[in-house]
Short mmCIF file of C-alpha atoms and ligand atoms in Angstrom, two decimals:
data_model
loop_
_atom_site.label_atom_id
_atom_site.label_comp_id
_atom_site.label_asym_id
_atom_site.label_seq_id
_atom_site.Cartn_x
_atom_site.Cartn_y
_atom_site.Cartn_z
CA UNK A 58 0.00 0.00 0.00
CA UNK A 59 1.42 3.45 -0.93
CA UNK A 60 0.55 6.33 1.13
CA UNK A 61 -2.29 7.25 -0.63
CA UNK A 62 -3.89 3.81 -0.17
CA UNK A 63 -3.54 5.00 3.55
CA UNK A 64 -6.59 6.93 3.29
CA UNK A 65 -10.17 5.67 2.63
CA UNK A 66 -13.37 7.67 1.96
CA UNK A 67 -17.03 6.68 3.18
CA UNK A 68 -20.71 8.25 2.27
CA UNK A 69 -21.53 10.18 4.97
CA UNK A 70 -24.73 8.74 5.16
CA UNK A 71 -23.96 5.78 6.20
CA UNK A 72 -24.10 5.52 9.54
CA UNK A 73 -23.53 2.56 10.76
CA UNK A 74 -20.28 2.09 8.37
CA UNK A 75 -18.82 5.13 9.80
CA UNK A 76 -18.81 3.43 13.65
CA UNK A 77 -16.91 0.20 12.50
CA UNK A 78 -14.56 2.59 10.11
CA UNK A 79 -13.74 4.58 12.90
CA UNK A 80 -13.10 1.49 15.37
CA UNK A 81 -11.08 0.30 12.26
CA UNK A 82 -9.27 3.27 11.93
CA UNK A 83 -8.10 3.71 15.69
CA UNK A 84 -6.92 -0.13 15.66
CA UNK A 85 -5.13 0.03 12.24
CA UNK A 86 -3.76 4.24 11.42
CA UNK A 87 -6.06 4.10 8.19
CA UNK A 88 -7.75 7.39 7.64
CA UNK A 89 -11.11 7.96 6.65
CA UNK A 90 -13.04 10.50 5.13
CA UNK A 91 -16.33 11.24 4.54
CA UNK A 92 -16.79 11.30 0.11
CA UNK A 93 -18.71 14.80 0.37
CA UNK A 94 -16.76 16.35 2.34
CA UNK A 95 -13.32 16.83 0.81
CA UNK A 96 -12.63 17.58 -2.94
CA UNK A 97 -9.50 15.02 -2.20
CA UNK A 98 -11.56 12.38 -1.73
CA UNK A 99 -11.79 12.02 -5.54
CA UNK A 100 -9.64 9.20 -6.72
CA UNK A 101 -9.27 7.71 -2.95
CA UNK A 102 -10.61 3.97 -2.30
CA UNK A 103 -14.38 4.08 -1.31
CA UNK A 104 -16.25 1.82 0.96
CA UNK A 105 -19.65 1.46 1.37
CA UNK A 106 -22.57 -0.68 1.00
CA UNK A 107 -23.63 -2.05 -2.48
CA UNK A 108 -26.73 -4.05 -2.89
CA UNK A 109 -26.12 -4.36 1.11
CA UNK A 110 -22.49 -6.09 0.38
CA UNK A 111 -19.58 -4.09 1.78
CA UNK A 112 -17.68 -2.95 -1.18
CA UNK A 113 -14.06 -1.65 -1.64
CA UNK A 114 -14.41 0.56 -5.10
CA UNK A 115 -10.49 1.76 -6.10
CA UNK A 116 -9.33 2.23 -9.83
CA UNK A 117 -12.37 1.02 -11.57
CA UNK A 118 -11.88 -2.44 -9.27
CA UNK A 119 -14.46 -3.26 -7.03
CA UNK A 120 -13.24 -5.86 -3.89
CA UNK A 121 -15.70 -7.18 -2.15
CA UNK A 122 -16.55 -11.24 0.14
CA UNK A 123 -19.13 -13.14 -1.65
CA UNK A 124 -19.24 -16.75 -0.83
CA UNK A 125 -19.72 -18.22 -4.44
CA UNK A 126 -16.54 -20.40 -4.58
CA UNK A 127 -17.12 -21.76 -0.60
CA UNK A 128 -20.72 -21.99 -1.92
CA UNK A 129 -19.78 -23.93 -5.48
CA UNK A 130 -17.39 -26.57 -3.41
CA UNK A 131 -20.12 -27.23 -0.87
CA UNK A 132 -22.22 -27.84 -3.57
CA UNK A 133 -19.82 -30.06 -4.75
CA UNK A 134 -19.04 -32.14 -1.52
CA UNK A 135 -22.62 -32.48 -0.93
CA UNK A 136 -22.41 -34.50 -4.07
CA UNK A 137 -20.14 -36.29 -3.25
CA UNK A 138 -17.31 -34.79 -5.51
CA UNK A 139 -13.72 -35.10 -3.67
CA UNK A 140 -12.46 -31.30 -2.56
CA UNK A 141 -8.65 -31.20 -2.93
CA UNK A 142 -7.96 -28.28 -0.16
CA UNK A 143 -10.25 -30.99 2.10
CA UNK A 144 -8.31 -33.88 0.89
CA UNK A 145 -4.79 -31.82 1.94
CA UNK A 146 -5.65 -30.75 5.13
CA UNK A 147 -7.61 -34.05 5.96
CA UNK A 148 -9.95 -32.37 8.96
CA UNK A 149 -11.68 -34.47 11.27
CA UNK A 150 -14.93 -33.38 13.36
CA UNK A 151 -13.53 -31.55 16.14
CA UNK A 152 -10.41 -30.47 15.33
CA UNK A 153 -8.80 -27.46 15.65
CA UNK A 154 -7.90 -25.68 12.38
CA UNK A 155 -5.73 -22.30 12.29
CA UNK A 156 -6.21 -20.72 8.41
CA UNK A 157 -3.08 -18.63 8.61
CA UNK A 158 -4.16 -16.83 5.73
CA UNK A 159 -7.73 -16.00 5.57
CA UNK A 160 -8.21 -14.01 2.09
CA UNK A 161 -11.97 -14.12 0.93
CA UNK A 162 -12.28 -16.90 3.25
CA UNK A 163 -13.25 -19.63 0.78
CA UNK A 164 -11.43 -22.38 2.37
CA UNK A 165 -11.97 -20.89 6.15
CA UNK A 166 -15.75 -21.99 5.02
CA UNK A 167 -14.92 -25.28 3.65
CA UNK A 168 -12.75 -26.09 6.90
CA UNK A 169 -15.66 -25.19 9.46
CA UNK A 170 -18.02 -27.56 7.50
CA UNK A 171 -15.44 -30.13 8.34
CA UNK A 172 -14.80 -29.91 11.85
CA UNK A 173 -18.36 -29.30 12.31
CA UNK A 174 -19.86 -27.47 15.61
CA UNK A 175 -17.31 -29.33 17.81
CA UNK A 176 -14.39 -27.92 16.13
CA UNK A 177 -13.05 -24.42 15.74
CA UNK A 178 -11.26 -22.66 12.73
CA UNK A 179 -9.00 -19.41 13.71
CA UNK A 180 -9.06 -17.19 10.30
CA UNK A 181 -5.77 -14.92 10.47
CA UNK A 182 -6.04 -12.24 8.33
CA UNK A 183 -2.76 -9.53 8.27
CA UNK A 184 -4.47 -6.99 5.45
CA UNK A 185 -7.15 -4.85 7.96
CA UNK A 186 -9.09 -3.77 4.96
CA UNK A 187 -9.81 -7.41 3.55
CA UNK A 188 -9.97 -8.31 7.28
CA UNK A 189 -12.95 -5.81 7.86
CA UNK A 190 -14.54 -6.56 4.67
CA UNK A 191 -15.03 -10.20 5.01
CA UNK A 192 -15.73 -10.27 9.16
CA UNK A 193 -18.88 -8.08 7.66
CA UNK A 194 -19.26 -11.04 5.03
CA UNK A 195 -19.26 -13.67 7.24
CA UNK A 196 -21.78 -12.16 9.77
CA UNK A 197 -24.60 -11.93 6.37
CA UNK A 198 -23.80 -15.78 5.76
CA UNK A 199 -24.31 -16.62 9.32
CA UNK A 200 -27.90 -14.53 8.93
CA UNK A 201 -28.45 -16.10 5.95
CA UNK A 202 -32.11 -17.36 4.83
CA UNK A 203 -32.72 -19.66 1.69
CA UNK A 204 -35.03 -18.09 -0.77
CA UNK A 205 -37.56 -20.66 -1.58
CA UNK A 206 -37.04 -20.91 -5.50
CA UNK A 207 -33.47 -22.40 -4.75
CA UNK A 208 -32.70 -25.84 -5.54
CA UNK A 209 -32.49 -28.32 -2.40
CA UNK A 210 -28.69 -28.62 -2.90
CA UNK A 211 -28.10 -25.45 -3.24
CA UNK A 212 -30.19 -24.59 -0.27
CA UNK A 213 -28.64 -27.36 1.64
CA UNK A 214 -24.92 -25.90 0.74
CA UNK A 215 -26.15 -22.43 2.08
CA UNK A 216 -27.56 -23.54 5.53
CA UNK A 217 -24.52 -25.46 5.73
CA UNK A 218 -22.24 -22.78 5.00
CA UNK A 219 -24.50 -20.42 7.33
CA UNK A 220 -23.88 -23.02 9.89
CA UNK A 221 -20.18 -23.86 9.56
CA UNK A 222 -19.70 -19.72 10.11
CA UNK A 223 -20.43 -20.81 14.09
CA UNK A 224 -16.96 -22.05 14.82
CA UNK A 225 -15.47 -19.44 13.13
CA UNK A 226 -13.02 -16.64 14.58
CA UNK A 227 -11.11 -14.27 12.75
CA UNK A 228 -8.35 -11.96 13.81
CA UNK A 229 -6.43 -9.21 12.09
CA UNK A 230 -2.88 -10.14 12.49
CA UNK A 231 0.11 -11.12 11.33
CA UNK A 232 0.12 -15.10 11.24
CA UNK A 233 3.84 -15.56 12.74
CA UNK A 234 2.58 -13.55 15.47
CA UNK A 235 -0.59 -15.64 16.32
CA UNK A 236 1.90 -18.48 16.02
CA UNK A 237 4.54 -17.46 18.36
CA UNK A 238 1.96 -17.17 20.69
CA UNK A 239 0.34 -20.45 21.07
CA UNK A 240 1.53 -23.23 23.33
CA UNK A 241 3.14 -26.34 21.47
CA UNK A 242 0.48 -28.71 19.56
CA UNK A 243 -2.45 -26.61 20.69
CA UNK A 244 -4.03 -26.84 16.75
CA UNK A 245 -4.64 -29.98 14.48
CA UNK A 246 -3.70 -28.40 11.37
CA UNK A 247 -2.21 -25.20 9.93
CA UNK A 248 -2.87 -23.67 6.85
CA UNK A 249 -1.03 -21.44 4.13
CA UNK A 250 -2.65 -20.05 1.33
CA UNK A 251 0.13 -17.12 0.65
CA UNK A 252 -0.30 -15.08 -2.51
CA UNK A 253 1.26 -16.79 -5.54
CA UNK A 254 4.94 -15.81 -5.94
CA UNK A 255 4.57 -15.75 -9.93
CA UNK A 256 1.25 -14.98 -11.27
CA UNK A 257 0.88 -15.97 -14.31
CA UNK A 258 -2.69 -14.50 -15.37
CA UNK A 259 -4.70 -12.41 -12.95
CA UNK A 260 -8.61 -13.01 -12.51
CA UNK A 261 -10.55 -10.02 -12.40
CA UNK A 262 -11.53 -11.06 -8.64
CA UNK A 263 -7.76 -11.15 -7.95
CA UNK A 264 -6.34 -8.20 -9.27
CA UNK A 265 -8.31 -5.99 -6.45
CA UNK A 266 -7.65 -8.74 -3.39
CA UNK A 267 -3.55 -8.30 -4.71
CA UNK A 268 -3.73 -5.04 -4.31
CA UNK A 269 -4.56 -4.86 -0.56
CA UNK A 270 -3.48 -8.19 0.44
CA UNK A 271 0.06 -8.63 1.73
CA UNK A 272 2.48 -10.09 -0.96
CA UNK A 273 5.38 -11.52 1.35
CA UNK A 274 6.89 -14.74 1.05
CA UNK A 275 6.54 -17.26 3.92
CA UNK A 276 9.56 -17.46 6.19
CA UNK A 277 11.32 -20.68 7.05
CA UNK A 278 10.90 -19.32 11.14
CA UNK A 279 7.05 -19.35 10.65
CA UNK A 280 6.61 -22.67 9.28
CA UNK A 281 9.33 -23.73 12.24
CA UNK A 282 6.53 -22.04 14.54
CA UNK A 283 3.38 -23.88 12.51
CA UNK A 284 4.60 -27.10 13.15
CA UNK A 285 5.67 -26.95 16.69
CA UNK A 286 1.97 -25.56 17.31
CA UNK A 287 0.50 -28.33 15.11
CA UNK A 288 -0.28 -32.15 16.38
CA UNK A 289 -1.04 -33.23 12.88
CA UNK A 290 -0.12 -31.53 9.68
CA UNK A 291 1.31 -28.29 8.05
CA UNK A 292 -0.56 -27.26 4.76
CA UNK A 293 1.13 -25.35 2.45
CA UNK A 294 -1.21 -24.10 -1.45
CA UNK A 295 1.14 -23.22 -4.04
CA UNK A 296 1.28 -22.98 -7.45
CA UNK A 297 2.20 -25.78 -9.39
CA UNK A 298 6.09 -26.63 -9.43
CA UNK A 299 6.44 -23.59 -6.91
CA UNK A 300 10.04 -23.61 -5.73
CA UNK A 301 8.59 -22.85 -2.15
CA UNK A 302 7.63 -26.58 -1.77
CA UNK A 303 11.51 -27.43 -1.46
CA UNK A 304 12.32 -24.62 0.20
CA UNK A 305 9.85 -24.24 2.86
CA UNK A 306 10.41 -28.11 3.60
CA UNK A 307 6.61 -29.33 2.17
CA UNK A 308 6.29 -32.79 0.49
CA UNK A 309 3.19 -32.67 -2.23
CA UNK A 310 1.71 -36.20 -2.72
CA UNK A 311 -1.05 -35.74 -4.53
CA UNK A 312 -0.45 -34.12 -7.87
CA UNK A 313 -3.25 -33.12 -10.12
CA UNK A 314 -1.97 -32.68 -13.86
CA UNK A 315 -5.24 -30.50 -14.99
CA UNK A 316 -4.70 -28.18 -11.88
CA UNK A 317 -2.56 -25.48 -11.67
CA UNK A 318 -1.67 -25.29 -8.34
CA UNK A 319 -0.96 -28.00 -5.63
CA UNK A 320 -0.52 -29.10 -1.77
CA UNK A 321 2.18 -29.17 0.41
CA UNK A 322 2.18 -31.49 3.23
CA UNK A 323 4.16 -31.73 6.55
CA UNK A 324 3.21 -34.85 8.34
CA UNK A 325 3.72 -33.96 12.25
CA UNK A 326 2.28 -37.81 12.54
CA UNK A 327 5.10 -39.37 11.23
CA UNK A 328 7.99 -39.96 13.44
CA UNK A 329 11.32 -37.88 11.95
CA UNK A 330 9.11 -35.51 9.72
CA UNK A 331 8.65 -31.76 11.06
CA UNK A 332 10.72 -28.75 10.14
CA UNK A 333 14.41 -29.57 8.98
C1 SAM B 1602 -4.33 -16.15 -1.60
S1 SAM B 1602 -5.10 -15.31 -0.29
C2 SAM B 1602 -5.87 -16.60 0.61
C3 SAM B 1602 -7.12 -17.10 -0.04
C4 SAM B 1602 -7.95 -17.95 0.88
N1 SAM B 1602 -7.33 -19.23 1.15
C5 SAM B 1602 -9.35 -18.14 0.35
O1 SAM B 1602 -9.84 -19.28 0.33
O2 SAM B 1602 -9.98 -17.12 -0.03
C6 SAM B 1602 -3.78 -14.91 0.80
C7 SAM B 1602 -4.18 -13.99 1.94
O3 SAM B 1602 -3.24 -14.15 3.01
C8 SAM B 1602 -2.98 -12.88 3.57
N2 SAM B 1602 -1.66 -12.93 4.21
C9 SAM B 1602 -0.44 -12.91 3.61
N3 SAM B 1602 0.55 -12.93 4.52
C10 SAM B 1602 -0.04 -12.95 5.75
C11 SAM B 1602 0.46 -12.97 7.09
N4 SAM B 1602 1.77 -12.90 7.34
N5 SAM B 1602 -0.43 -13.04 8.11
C12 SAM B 1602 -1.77 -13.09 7.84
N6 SAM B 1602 -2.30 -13.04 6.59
C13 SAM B 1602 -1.45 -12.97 5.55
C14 SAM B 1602 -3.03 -11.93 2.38
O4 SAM B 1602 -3.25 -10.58 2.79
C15 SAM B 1602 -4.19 -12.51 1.57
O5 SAM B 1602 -5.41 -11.94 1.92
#
């Protein structure tokens, strides 16, 4: 973020916005402004509420959660349909799962269906503005009622997604912090979904989330950290062939040739595997 992207303008209006923006704003340093108020504001990132979804307008992009990938994949594993992320992190009901990189919060979803109301899943999240903007996401799914014209699968994938946002907590930090503090094998599994280190194409839903999110390579001390705290595995997303997989210590056993990314695993189960 440059300096500019330090400041963020809201419709005055809007009152309700302007509380949590201001709670934001004394917990992170980012300014805010009301839009009428200040000629600057022009050309400043805007948020406010689109067709009631919390929306991040800057440069023509618009950033905002929507559940439609979490909601496509439940859709999917309620039929049955293997989910690769699900398959990686192999989740049992009731465990503990710590999503050191929250994002849109597509696979903190998929990982609270799988632990189910006994389990918990700790969303870290070290961007405040994508932080903010999907906390107010996740409260509408948890509020969430099925219009009647849906189908029943699709319905069924919304209550359970509405459900699954239960044993969900999310916390603006930095992951290595959240790590240092936690007492050896306190979690089941961790999680990293960093940002690509290439990027080979951008989606038009990840150009805005790139520009807010932070870009920084995992370090070898944080994984060290993740697998002391973890009793079962280490996760690690990457794109396929990623050097990070060597370098970071992850062994990915399940290829998949028509996907371009892949899994990482550290098995804390084994005996002799953990961080080198
Ligand atoms: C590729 S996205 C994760 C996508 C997510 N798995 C999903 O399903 O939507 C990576 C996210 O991790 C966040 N991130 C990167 N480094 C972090 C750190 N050190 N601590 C916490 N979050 C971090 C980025 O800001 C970004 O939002």
């Amino acid at each position: 973020m440059d300096q500019m992207d330090n400041v963020i303008a809201y419709k005055r209006s809007d009152e309700k916005l302007k509380l949590q923006l201001e709670k934001l704003s004394m917990q992170s340093g980012i300014k805010i402004v009301p839009m009428d108020a200040l000629s600057e504001a022009d050309g400043l990132p805007i948020l406010r509420y689109v067709k009631q979804k919390l929306c991040l307008e800057d440069d023509g992009e618009r950033l905002f959660f929507h559940p439609s990938m979490a909601l496509l994949r439940m859709i999917n594993i309620l039929r049955g349909v293997p989910d690769r992320f699900l398959q990686a992190v192999n989740l049992e009901a009731g465990d503990i799962f710590l999503d050191a990189t929250m994002g849109l919060a597509s696979d903190t979803l998929i990982s609270a269906y799988a632990v189910g109301s006994n389990g918990s899943v700790l969303a870290v999240e070290s961007s405040p503005l994508i932080h903010f903007l999907v906390q107010d996401g996740l409260d509408q799914v948890k509020q969430f009622k099925p219009a009647k014209k849906l189908s029943q699968v699709k319905a069924q994938a919304w209550v359970e997604l509405s459900q699954a946002t239960s044993c969900i907590e999310t916390v603006w930090a930095d992951h290595t912090r959240i790590l240092e503090g936690l007492p050896d094998a306190s979690v089941d599994v961790v999680y990293f979904d960093p940002m690509f280190r290439v990027t080979v194409k951008e989606s038009s839903s990840i150009r805005p989330l790139k520009k807010w999110s932070n870009p920084n390579p995992l370090d070898k001390d944080t994984i060290r950290e993740a697998c002391r705290v973890s009793r079962k595995r280490v996760v690690l997303k990457e794109r396929k062939g990623s050097s990070e997989f060597t370098r970071l210590g992850f062994y990915v056993k399940e290829k998949n040739k028509y996907s371009p990314v892949d899994f990482g695993i550290i098995d804390l189960t084994r005996v002799g595997e953990g961080f080198q």
